[in-house]
Coordinates of C-alpha atoms in Angstrom, one line a residue:
M1 CA -13.5 9.6 7.4
I2 CA -10.0 8.4 8.2
I3 CA -9.7 10.8 11.1
T4 CA -13.0 9.5 12.4
F5 CA -11.8 5.9 12.6
L6 CA -8.5 7.0 14.2
L7 CA -10.4 9.3 16.7
L8 CA -13.0 6.6 17.6
P9 CA -10.4 4.3 19.3
F10 CA -8.9 7.3 21.1
L11 CA -12.2 8.3 22.7
F12 CA -12.8 4.7 23.7
I13 CA -9.3 4.4 25.2
F14 CA -9.6 7.8 27.0
A15 CA -12.9 6.7 28.6
S16 CA -11.4 3.4 29.7
T17 CA -8.2 5.0 31.0
L18 CA -10.1 7.7 32.9
S19 CA -12.4 5.1 34.5
Y20 CA -9.5 2.9 35.5
N21 CA -7.4 5.7 37.0
N22 CA -10.4 7.0 39.0
Q23 CA -10.5 3.6 40.7
V24 CA -6.9 3.3 41.6
M25 CA -5.6 6.9 42.0
Q26 CA -6.3 9.2 45.0
E27 CA -5.4 12.5 43.2
S28 CA -7.7 15.4 42.2
K29 CA -10.1 15.0 39.4
S30 CA -8.2 17.5 37.3
F31 CA -4.9 15.7 37.8
I32 CA -6.4 12.3 37.0
T33 CA -8.0 13.7 33.8
K34 CA -4.7 15.2 32.6
Y35 CA -2.7 12.2 33.5
S36 CA -5.3 9.9 31.8
L37 CA -5.2 12.1 28.7
L38 CA -1.4 11.6 28.4
E39 CA -1.7 7.8 28.9
S40 CA -4.5 7.6 26.4
I41 CA -2.5 9.5 23.7
L42 CA 0.5 7.2 24.3
S43 CA -1.8 4.1 24.2
S44 CA -3.4 5.3 21.0
L45 CA -0.1 5.8 19.3
I46 CA 1.0 2.2 20.3
I47 CA -2.4 0.8 19.1
T48 CA -2.0 2.7 15.8
I49 CA 1.3 1.0 15.2
L50 CA 0.0 -2.4 16.2
F51 CA -3.5 -2.5 14.8
L52 CA -4.1 0.6 12.7
Q53 CA -0.9 0.7 10.7
G54 CA -2.8 0.7 7.5
F55 CA -3.6 4.4 8.1
I56 CA 0.1 5.3 8.2
P57 CA 0.9 6.6 4.7
T58 CA 4.6 7.2 4.9
I59 CA 7.6 6.2 6.9
I60 CA 8.1 9.8 7.9
I61 CA 4.8 9.7 9.8
L62 CA 5.8 6.4 11.4
L63 CA 9.0 8.0 12.7
I64 CA 7.0 11.0 14.0
I65 CA 4.8 8.6 15.9
F66 CA 7.9 6.9 17.5
V67 CA 9.3 10.3 18.5
L68 CA 5.9 11.3 20.0
M69 CA 5.8 8.0 22.0
M70 CA 9.3 8.7 23.4
V71 CA 8.3 12.3 24.4
L72 CA 5.1 11.2 26.0
S73 CA 6.9 8.4 27.8
F74 CA 9.3 10.9 29.2
I75 CA 6.6 13.3 30.3
I76 CA 4.6 10.5 32.0
M77 CA 7.7 9.3 33.8
S78 CA 8.4 12.8 35.0
I79 CA 5.0 13.5 36.5
K80 CA 4.9 13.7 40.3
G81 CA 1.7 12.6 42.1
Q82 CA 0.6 10.7 45.0
F83 CA 2.2 7.6 43.5
N84 CA 5.5 9.4 43.3
I85 CA 5.8 8.4 39.6
K86 CA 9.3 9.7 38.6
G87 CA 11.7 7.9 36.4
V88 CA 9.2 5.1 35.8
L89 CA 6.8 4.3 33.0
E90 CA 3.6 2.6 34.1
L91 CA 2.6 0.0 31.6
E92 CA -0.5 -1.6 33.2
T93 CA -2.9 1.0 31.8
I94 CA -1.4 0.8 28.3
K95 CA -1.5 -3.0 28.4
N96 CA -5.2 -2.9 29.5
N97 CA -6.0 -0.5 26.7
I98 CA -4.4 -2.7 24.1
I99 CA -6.3 -5.8 25.4
L100 CA -9.6 -3.9 25.5
F101 CA -9.1 -2.5 22.0
S102 CA -8.3 -6.0 20.7
A103 CA -11.6 -7.3 22.1
T104 CA -13.9 -4.4 21.1
V105 CA -12.9 -1.9 18.4
L106 CA -10.5 -4.1 16.4
P107 CA -13.1 -7.0 16.0
L108 CA -15.7 -4.3 14.9
Y109 CA -13.4 -3.1 12.1
V110 CA -12.6 -6.7 11.1
F111 CA -16.2 -7.8 11.0
L112 CA -17.3 -4.7 9.1
T113 CA -14.6 -5.8 6.5
I114 CA -15.9 -9.4 6.5
F115 CA -19.5 -8.4 6.0
R116 CA -18.8 -5.5 3.6
Y117 CA -20.6 -7.1 0.6
L118 CA -23.9 -7.3 2.5
P119 CA -26.4 -4.4 2.4
F120 CA -25.5 -1.9 5.1
Y121 CA -28.6 -2.8 7.1
F122 CA -27.2 -6.3 7.5
Q123 CA -23.5 -5.4 7.6
I124 CA -23.5 -3.0 10.5
P125 CA -25.8 -5.1 12.9
L126 CA -23.9 -8.3 12.1
A127 CA -20.6 -6.6 12.7
I128 CA -21.8 -5.2 16.1
L129 CA -23.3 -8.5 17.2
S130 CA -20.1 -10.4 16.1
S131 CA -17.8 -8.0 17.9
S132 CA -20.0 -8.1 21.0
A133 CA -19.8 -11.9 20.9
I134 CA -16.0 -11.6 20.9
F135 CA -16.1 -9.3 23.9
Y136 CA -18.4 -11.5 26.0
S137 CA -16.6 -14.6 24.9
K138 CA -13.4 -13.0 26.3
Q139 CA -15.1 -12.3 29.7
T140 CA -16.3 -15.9 29.8
L141 CA -13.0 -17.4 28.8
I142 CA -11.0 -15.4 31.4
K143 CA -13.3 -16.6 34.2
L144 CA -13.1 -20.2 33.0
F145 CA -9.3 -20.1 32.6
Q146 CA -8.3 -18.3 35.8
P147 CA -8.1 -21.6 37.8
I148 CA -6.3 -23.2 34.8
Y149 CA -3.8 -20.4 34.8
K150 CA -3.0 -21.1 38.5
K151 CA -2.7 -24.8 37.9
I152 CA -0.3 -24.2 34.9
H153 CA 1.8 -22.0 37.1
T154 CA 1.9 -24.6 39.9
F155 CA 2.7 -27.3 37.3
F156 CA 5.6 -25.5 35.9
S157 CA 7.0 -24.8 39.3
I158 CA 7.2 -28.5 40.3
I159 CA 7.7 -30.4 36.9
G160 CA 10.4 -33.0 36.7
I161 CA 12.5 -34.3 33.9
V162 CA 9.8 -36.6 32.4
E163 CA 7.2 -33.8 32.2
S164 CA 9.8 -31.5 30.7
M165 CA 10.6 -34.0 28.0
V166 CA 6.9 -34.3 27.1
I167 CA 6.6 -30.6 26.8
Y168 CA 9.8 -30.3 24.6
I169 CA 8.6 -33.2 22.4
G170 CA 5.3 -31.5 22.0
I171 CA 6.9 -28.2 21.0
F172 CA 9.2 -30.0 18.5
L173 CA 6.2 -31.8 16.9
L174 CA 4.4 -28.6 16.6
F175 CA 7.4 -26.9 15.0
L176 CA 7.8 -29.9 12.6
S177 CA 4.2 -29.7 11.5
T178 CA 4.7 -26.1 10.5
L179 CA 7.5 -27.3 8.2
L180 CA 5.6 -30.2 6.7
L181 CA 2.0 -28.8 6.5
Q182 CA 0.9 -25.6 5.0
F183 CA -1.9 -23.5 6.6
P184 CA -4.6 -22.7 3.9
S185 CA -4.5 -19.0 4.5
N186 CA -5.5 -18.1 1.0
V187 CA -8.6 -20.2 1.0
I188 CA -9.7 -19.0 4.4
G189 CA -8.9 -15.4 3.5
E190 CA -11.1 -15.6 0.3
T191 CA -13.9 -17.3 2.2
L192 CA -14.0 -14.7 5.0
N193 CA -13.4 -11.7 2.5
L194 CA -10.0 -11.0 4.2
S195 CA -7.8 -11.4 1.2
N196 CA -6.1 -8.6 -0.9
N197 CA -5.0 -6.7 2.2
T198 CA -2.2 -4.2 1.7
P199 CA 1.3 -4.7 3.2
Y200 CA 1.9 -4.3 7.0
F201 CA 2.7 -0.6 6.6
S202 CA 1.2 1.4 3.7
I203 CA 4.5 3.2 3.0
Q204 CA 4.7 2.4 -0.7
G205 CA 3.0 5.5 -1.9
F206 CA -0.5 3.9 -2.0
P207 CA -3.5 5.7 -0.5
V208 CA -4.4 4.5 3.0
D209 CA -8.1 4.1 2.1
L210 CA -7.8 1.6 -0.8
Q211 CA -11.0 -0.3 -1.5
N212 CA -11.1 -4.0 -1.5
N213 CA -14.1 -5.1 -3.6
F214 CA -12.7 -7.4 -6.3
R215 CA -12.9 -11.2 -6.2
Q216 CA -11.5 -13.8 -8.5
N217 CA -13.8 -16.4 -9.8
E218 CA -12.5 -19.7 -11.1
I219 CA -13.5 -20.5 -14.7
L220 CA -11.5 -23.6 -15.2
K221 CA -8.7 -25.6 -13.5
L222 CA -6.5 -28.0 -15.4
D223 CA -4.2 -30.3 -13.4
I224 CA -1.8 -32.0 -15.7
E225 CA 1.1 -34.4 -15.0
E226 CA 3.2 -33.5 -18.1
L227 CA 5.6 -30.7 -17.3
L228 CA 5.4 -27.9 -19.9
G229 CA 9.2 -27.2 -19.9
S230 CA 8.5 -23.7 -21.2
E231 CA 6.8 -20.5 -20.2
V232 CA 3.3 -19.8 -21.3
L233 CA 3.0 -16.4 -23.0
D234 CA -0.6 -16.3 -24.0
Y235 CA -3.7 -18.5 -24.0
Y236 CA -7.1 -18.8 -25.6
Y237 CA -10.1 -20.7 -24.2
E238 CA -13.1 -21.8 -26.2
N239 CA -15.7 -24.5 -25.4
E240 CA -13.7 -27.4 -24.0
Y241 CA -10.3 -26.5 -25.5
L242 CA -7.4 -24.5 -24.0
Y243 CA -4.8 -23.2 -26.5
L244 CA -1.4 -22.2 -25.1
Y245 CA 1.5 -20.3 -26.8
T246 CA 4.9 -20.7 -25.1
N247 CA 8.2 -18.9 -25.2
K248 CA 9.6 -21.9 -27.2
N249 CA 7.2 -21.0 -30.0
E250 CA 5.0 -24.0 -29.3
L251 CA 1.3 -24.3 -29.7
V252 CA -0.1 -26.6 -27.0
I253 CA -3.8 -27.7 -27.1
Y254 CA -5.6 -29.4 -24.1
N255 CA -9.0 -30.8 -23.8
V256 CA -10.2 -29.2 -20.5
L257 CA -12.9 -31.8 -19.9
T258 CA -10.6 -34.9 -20.2
T259 CA -7.3 -33.1 -19.3
E260 CA -6.0 -34.8 -22.5
L261 CA -3.1 -33.2 -24.4
I262 CA -4.5 -32.9 -27.9
N263 CA -1.2 -32.0 -29.5
T264 CA 1.9 -29.9 -29.4
Y265 CA 3.2 -28.0 -32.4
V266 CA 6.6 -26.4 -32.8
L267 CA 5.9 -23.3 -34.9
E268 CA 9.4 -21.8 -35.0
T269 CA 12.8 -22.9 -33.8
I270 CA 13.5 -19.9 -31.6
T271 CA 13.2 -19.2 -27.9
I272 CA 11.7 -16.0 -26.7
I273 CA 13.4 -14.6 -23.6
D274 CA 10.2 -13.1 -22.2
H275 CA 7.0 -11.1 -23.1
E276 CA 8.9 -7.9 -23.8
H277 CA 10.9 -9.6 -26.6
S278 CA 7.9 -11.1 -28.3
K279 CA 6.6 -7.9 -29.8
F280 CA 7.1 -4.2 -29.5
N281 CA 7.7 -2.9 -26.0
G282 CA 5.3 -0.6 -24.3
D283 CA 1.9 -2.2 -24.9
F284 CA 0.1 -5.4 -24.0
N285 CA 0.8 -8.4 -26.2
Y286 CA -2.1 -10.5 -27.3
M287 CA -0.9 -13.5 -29.4
F288 CA -4.3 -15.1 -29.9
V289 CA -7.0 -13.1 -31.7
K290 CA -10.4 -14.4 -32.7
H291 CA -11.8 -12.7 -35.8
D292 CA -14.5 -13.8 -38.2
D293 CA -14.7 -17.2 -36.6
Y294 CA -10.9 -17.7 -37.2
L295 CA -8.5 -18.2 -34.4
I296 CA -5.3 -16.3 -35.3
L297 CA -1.9 -16.6 -33.6
F298 CA 0.6 -13.9 -33.9
G299 CA 3.9 -15.7 -33.3
H300 CA 7.3 -14.4 -32.9
A301 CA 7.9 -13.8 -36.6
D302 CA 4.9 -15.4 -38.4
V303 CA 1.1 -15.2 -38.3
F304 CA -0.8 -18.5 -38.0
K305 CA -4.3 -19.7 -38.6
V306 CA -5.0 -22.2 -35.7
T307 CA -7.2 -25.2 -35.7
L308 CA -7.3 -28.4 -33.6
D309 CA -5.3 -30.0 -36.3
G310 CA -2.4 -27.6 -36.2
A311 CA -1.3 -24.1 -37.3
E312 CA -1.1 -22.8 -40.8
S313 CA 1.2 -19.9 -41.6
I314 CA -0.7 -17.1 -43.4
I315 CA 2.1 -14.6 -43.4
D316 CA 5.9 -15.2 -43.2
V317 CA 8.0 -12.1 -42.6
N318 CA 10.7 -13.7 -40.4
N319 CA 10.5 -10.6 -38.2
N320 CA 8.7 -9.7 -35.0
N321 CA 8.2 -6.0 -36.0
M322 CA 4.5 -6.3 -36.5
K323 CA 1.4 -5.5 -34.5
H324 CA -2.3 -5.8 -35.3
Y325 CA -5.0 -3.2 -35.1
Y326 CA -8.6 -2.7 -36.0
D327 CA -10.2 -0.2 -38.4
N328 CA -14.0 -0.2 -38.9
G329 CA -14.1 -3.7 -37.5
E330 CA -11.5 -5.1 -39.9
L331 CA -8.3 -6.7 -38.7
Y332 CA -5.0 -5.3 -40.0
I333 CA -1.3 -5.8 -39.4
L334 CA 1.3 -3.0 -39.4
Y335 CA 4.7 -4.5 -40.4
S336 CA 7.9 -2.5 -40.2
A337 CA 10.0 -4.1 -43.0
S338 CA 12.8 -1.5 -42.6
P339 CA 13.4 1.8 -41.0
T340 CA 12.0 3.5 -44.1
L341 CA 9.4 1.0 -45.3
Q342 CA 6.2 -0.2 -43.7
K343 CA 3.6 -2.6 -44.9
I344 CA -0.1 -3.0 -44.0
Y345 CA -1.8 -6.4 -44.3
K346 CA -5.5 -7.0 -44.1
F347 CA -7.1 -10.2 -42.9
N348 CA -9.7 -11.5 -45.4
N349 CA -11.3 -14.9 -45.5
G350 CA -8.6 -16.6 -43.6
E351 CA -5.7 -15.0 -45.5
M352 CA -3.4 -12.0 -44.8
I353 CA -3.4 -9.9 -48.0
L354 CA -1.0 -7.0 -48.6
S355 CA -3.1 -3.9 -48.5
E356 CA -0.6 -1.1 -48.7
T357 CA 3.2 -0.5 -48.9
I358 CA 4.3 2.8 -47.5
S359 CA 7.7 4.5 -48.1
L360 CA 8.2 6.8 -45.1
S361 CA 10.4 9.1 -47.2
L362 CA 7.3 9.9 -49.3
F363 CA 4.8 9.8 -46.4
P364 CA 3.5 13.0 -44.9
F365 CA 4.3 11.8 -41.4
D366 CA 7.5 10.6 -39.8
S367 CA 6.4 7.1 -38.9
M368 CA 3.5 4.8 -37.9
V369 CA 2.8 2.9 -34.7
V370 CA 0.1 0.8 -33.1
I371 CA -1.1 1.6 -29.6
S372 CA -3.8 -0.5 -27.9
E373 CA -4.9 -2.1 -31.3
T374 CA -5.2 1.4 -32.7
L375 CA -3.1 2.9 -35.6
F376 CA -1.3 6.2 -35.0
Y377 CA 1.0 8.4 -37.1
I378 CA 4.0 10.0 -35.5
D379 CA 5.0 13.6 -36.5
N380 CA 6.6 16.4 -34.6
N381 CA 6.9 14.4 -31.4
R382 CA 3.2 13.7 -31.3
Y383 CA 0.9 10.7 -31.8
I384 CA -1.7 11.5 -34.4
L385 CA -4.8 9.3 -34.5
A386 CA -4.9 7.7 -38.0
S387 CA -8.7 7.7 -38.1
N388 CA -9.0 11.4 -37.2
N389 CA -5.9 13.5 -37.8
N390 CA -7.4 16.3 -35.7
I391 CA -6.7 14.3 -32.5
S392 CA -3.1 14.1 -31.4
F393 CA -1.1 13.6 -28.2
I394 CA 2.3 14.6 -26.9
I395 CA 4.7 11.6 -26.9
K396 CA 6.2 10.5 -23.6
S397 CA 8.5 7.6 -22.9
G398 CA 7.4 4.3 -21.2
S399 CA 4.4 2.1 -21.7
T400 CA 1.3 3.4 -23.5
L401 CA -2.4 2.8 -23.3
F402 CA -5.1 4.4 -25.4
D403 CA -8.7 4.9 -24.3
K404 CA -10.7 4.7 -27.6
E405 CA -13.9 6.1 -26.0
K406 CA -12.5 9.1 -24.2
K407 CA -9.6 9.7 -26.6
V408 CA -7.0 9.8 -23.8
I409 CA -3.5 8.3 -23.7
Y410 CA -2.0 6.9 -20.5
Y411 CA 1.7 6.6 -19.9
V412 CA 3.8 4.8 -17.3
T413 CA 7.4 6.2 -17.1
D414 CA 10.2 4.8 -15.0
E415 CA 12.2 7.8 -13.7
S416 CA 14.3 5.7 -11.3
T417 CA 17.9 6.6 -10.6
D418 CA 20.8 4.7 -9.0
Y419 CA 19.6 6.0 -5.6
S420 CA 15.8 5.9 -5.9
S421 CA 12.9 4.2 -7.7
I422 CA 10.2 6.5 -9.1
S423 CA 7.3 5.6 -11.3
V424 CA 5.1 8.3 -13.0
Y425 CA 1.6 7.5 -14.2
S426 CA 0.3 10.2 -16.7
K427 CA -3.0 10.8 -18.2
V428 CA -2.7 13.0 -21.3
T429 CA -5.6 14.5 -23.3
S430 CA -5.6 15.7 -26.9
T431 CA -5.5 19.3 -25.6
D432 CA -2.3 18.4 -23.7
S433 CA -3.9 18.5 -20.3
E434 CA -1.9 16.2 -18.1
F435 CA -2.8 14.5 -14.8
I436 CA 0.0 12.7 -12.9
I437 CA 0.3 10.0 -10.2
K438 CA 3.9 9.9 -8.9
N439 CA 5.1 7.1 -6.6
S440 CA 8.3 6.5 -4.8
K441 CA 8.7 3.0 -6.2
M442 CA 8.4 1.4 -9.6
Y443 CA 5.1 -0.4 -9.8
N444 CA 3.1 -2.2 -12.4
Y445 CA 4.0 -1.1 -15.9
Y446 CA 1.4 -2.3 -18.4
G447 CA -2.3 -1.3 -18.4
I448 CA -5.5 -2.7 -19.6
M449 CA -8.6 -0.5 -20.1
I450 CA -11.8 -2.1 -18.9
K451 CA -14.9 0.1 -18.8
D452 CA -13.7 3.3 -16.9
Q453 CA -10.9 1.6 -15.0
I454 CA -7.3 0.8 -15.8
F455 CA -5.8 -2.5 -14.5
Y456 CA -2.0 -2.0 -14.3
T457 CA 0.1 -5.1 -14.0
D458 CA 3.3 -6.7 -15.4
Y459 CA 4.4 -9.6 -17.6
S460 CA 6.2 -12.6 -16.3
K461 CA 10.0 -12.8 -16.6
I462 CA 12.7 -15.5 -16.0
N463 CA 15.0 -14.3 -13.2
E464 CA 18.7 -15.1 -12.6
Y465 CA 17.7 -18.4 -10.9
S466 CA 15.8 -19.6 -14.0
R467 CA 12.5 -19.2 -12.1
I468 CA 9.5 -17.5 -13.7
T469 CA 8.3 -14.5 -11.8
S470 CA 5.4 -12.2 -12.5
A471 CA 3.6 -9.3 -10.9
K472 CA 2.2 -10.3 -7.5
R473 CA -0.7 -7.8 -7.7
I474 CA -2.9 -5.7 -10.0
M475 CA -3.1 -2.0 -9.3
I476 CA -6.5 -0.5 -10.3
V477 CA -6.9 3.1 -11.2
D478 CA -10.5 4.6 -11.3
D479 CA -12.1 7.0 -13.7
E480 CA -10.8 9.9 -11.5
F481 CA -7.3 8.7 -12.2
E482 CA -6.7 7.8 -8.6
I483 CA -5.4 4.5 -7.3
S484 CA -8.5 2.9 -5.9
T485 CA -7.8 -0.8 -5.4
I486 CA -4.9 -3.4 -5.1
F487 CA -5.7 -7.0 -6.0
N488 CA -3.1 -9.6 -4.9
H489 CA -2.5 -12.7 -6.9
Q490 CA -2.5 -15.8 -4.7
E491 CA -0.4 -18.9 -5.3
L492 CA -2.0 -22.3 -4.8
Q493 CA -1.3 -23.8 -1.3
P494 CA -1.1 -27.6 -1.3
F495 CA -1.6 -29.1 2.2
L496 CA 1.8 -30.7 2.2
Y497 CA 4.9 -28.6 1.7
G498 CA 6.4 -31.4 -0.3
N499 CA 3.9 -30.4 -3.1
F500 CA 5.0 -26.8 -2.9
F501 CA 4.8 -25.0 -6.3
H502 CA 8.2 -23.5 -7.0
N503 CA 6.9 -21.5 -10.0
S504 CA 3.7 -19.5 -9.9
Y505 CA 3.1 -16.8 -12.5
I506 CA 0.4 -15.2 -14.6
A507 CA 0.6 -16.1 -18.3
N508 CA -1.4 -13.2 -19.6
Y509 CA -4.3 -10.9 -19.0
H510 CA -7.3 -10.5 -21.3
N511 CA -10.3 -8.2 -21.5
E512 CA -13.2 -10.6 -21.9
D513 CA -16.7 -9.0 -22.1
D514 CA -15.6 -6.1 -20.0
N515 CA -14.1 -8.3 -17.3
L516 CA -10.4 -8.9 -16.6
E517 CA -9.4 -12.5 -17.2
F518 CA -6.1 -14.1 -16.5
L519 CA -4.4 -17.5 -16.7
Q520 CA -2.4 -18.5 -13.6
V521 CA 0.3 -21.2 -13.9
D522 CA 1.4 -23.1 -10.8
E523 CA 4.0 -25.8 -11.3
N524 CA 6.4 -28.0 -9.4
L525 CA 8.5 -31.1 -10.2
K526 CA 5.4 -33.4 -10.3
H527 CA 2.7 -31.5 -12.2
V528 CA 1.3 -28.2 -13.5
V529 CA -1.9 -26.6 -12.6
L530 CA -3.5 -24.1 -15.1
T531 CA -6.3 -22.0 -13.6
L532 CA -8.3 -19.5 -15.5
Y533 CA -9.8 -16.7 -13.3
Q534 CA -12.1 -13.8 -14.0
L535 CA -12.0 -10.7 -11.8
E536 CA -15.4 -9.6 -10.5
E537 CA -16.1 -6.2 -9.0
L538 CA -18.6 -6.5 -6.1
D539 CA -20.9 -3.7 -4.8
V540 CA -20.2 -2.2 -1.4
D541 CA -22.8 0.0 0.3
I542 CA -20.5 1.8 2.7
K543 CA -16.9 2.3 1.7
F544 CA -15.0 2.3 5.0
P545 CA -11.3 3.2 4.6
F546 CA -9.9 0.1 6.4
Y547 CA -11.3 -2.6 4.1
S548 CA -7.8 -3.3 2.7
H549 CA -6.0 -3.2 6.1
Y550 CA -6.8 -6.6 7.6
G551 CA -5.9 -10.0 6.3
V552 CA -6.7 -13.4 7.7
G553 CA -3.7 -13.2 10.1
I554 CA -5.6 -10.6 12.2
L555 CA -7.9 -13.4 13.4
T556 CA -5.0 -15.1 15.1
T557 CA -4.2 -11.9 16.9
I558 CA -7.8 -11.5 18.1
F559 CA -7.9 -15.1 19.2
V560 CA -4.7 -14.8 21.3
F561 CA -5.8 -11.7 23.1
L562 CA -9.0 -13.5 24.1
F563 CA -7.0 -15.4 26.7
I564 CA -5.0 -12.4 28.0
P565 CA -6.8 -10.8 31.0
T566 CA -6.8 -7.2 32.1
T567 CA -5.5 -6.3 35.5
H568 CA -6.7 -3.7 37.9
N569 CA -4.2 -3.5 40.8
R570 CA -1.7 -0.7 40.5
S571 CA 0.4 -2.4 43.2
T572 CA 1.0 -5.4 40.9
H573 CA 1.3 -3.6 37.6
I574 CA 4.2 -4.0 35.2
E575 CA 6.8 -1.3 35.5
S576 CA 9.9 -0.2 33.7
G577 CA 12.4 2.3 34.9
F578 CA 14.3 3.2 38.0
D579 CA 13.4 2.8 41.7
V580 CA 9.7 3.1 42.3
K581 CA 7.7 3.9 45.3
T582 CA 4.0 3.0 44.9
S583 CA 1.2 3.5 47.4
K584 CA -2.4 2.3 47.3
N585 CA -4.8 2.4 50.2
G586 CA -2.0 3.4 52.5
N587 CA 0.2 0.4 51.6
N588 CA 3.7 1.3 50.4
I589 CA 5.6 -1.1 48.2
V590 CA 9.2 -0.4 47.2
H591 CA 10.7 -2.0 44.1
K592 CA 14.5 -2.1 43.7

């Protein structure tokens, strides 16, 4: 399908070039066809870089395109014909092809993207009608603006000092407005379904036909004037109350309806550097857990039973070497008391009760570990499922994710060196079958399993400038273990730059009723905005490969090209090169 959408513009460009050259050239049909073919290929390569760059998978192909462009330019400049084209590259045809593409094929692709959530019998006709409206609007605008173009040209040829000052002041005010006001590109992009587009060139190892069918729905937004002064590590939302756990071991409770701060409780006098220091590395950290109508908070070193009135410690181990898991619907904690001693606690009626003490020297396995809220034994470099010792997996380094339904483990390994960044995503079965996705850069490290998809993302961290940073996107891997979608997080965009949010990060991600949910924190020196989103997957009838290629900025490009006319006079075309001798209808024009 990718070849189809690259070939379609070429056929359109070739037909346009051939028609134009037949009007202005007096050579044989065979010569005109060959010459038009060369110009069409060159035009197509330029258009691919300008408007179809999402189909370029690697920088090697990008370099090959540039080389082909230079070779074709040299061949075209060397062709001898009636126009004595030697040492000159004729740009008028290429310019016309770009303008025509921007008014026909490009709008068609963009409108197919905008209307992709509609049934195909609405999507395709609406896209064709909308792109046709763009084309005919361009024809109308060009006719209307031709006299204006001439007046503008005359005006600039006779303007004086006063007029020049007015123009310069206008330009300065326009520039100043861009510094003070912020264009709401995120809101417009979401409204027009043009958000979550991939980078300018898809040379990051991602497929070029990524789908773009996820949308974030706002569940709640809390705008508070009190600055948190700490990083939010996890959250829990129920009814009208939002519970936050911070890296300063604080429990903060807000009433969402009234935005009232209910209370702030300091649980432990210790500051957690970031998520990766809050519990074991390599798995997602959920501090809040709801079980048997109790809200439980797994702090840095203690476990608390949380109510609106505060937090009661139900286990005090003064150590963060603990993780929770479930067995037959019961909640347990695995606590590593020492390298040779492990304890298992069971939650029962609001209390953590010591269930078992295990001395590893007497244990039939080397150790124990929790992966994705599931208990495993470790023996002979394998993870052995505690609930079924016949199921085991080879151990690999990096983050881990266990699929309880399919009995599969997923690993993300950082194989970066001093000279290159490499990330390896592995899917390992109990029979040691392994499937690998290998990328040239290190991407999202932690995964959440939701239905048959894996949502890979990262935790927030405090950088060297004391700013909180987090993953800018979510990488979604489908049930075939292929990267299918990229979802970009979007910072809030206040209208005035003075209200710019200097910190925007994702506190944590949750699987809520088989939907990905996350809390976004946007803060500046005046206030903090807490927004809870849920990611929704939308149905798409026809999966075209360019849905992730175009963002809201492409609309500006189409709008600008609406006012650029095509030209059809080879004696007045743009030329680059050496001395040119051009003839049309017997008139010779020599350029020096």
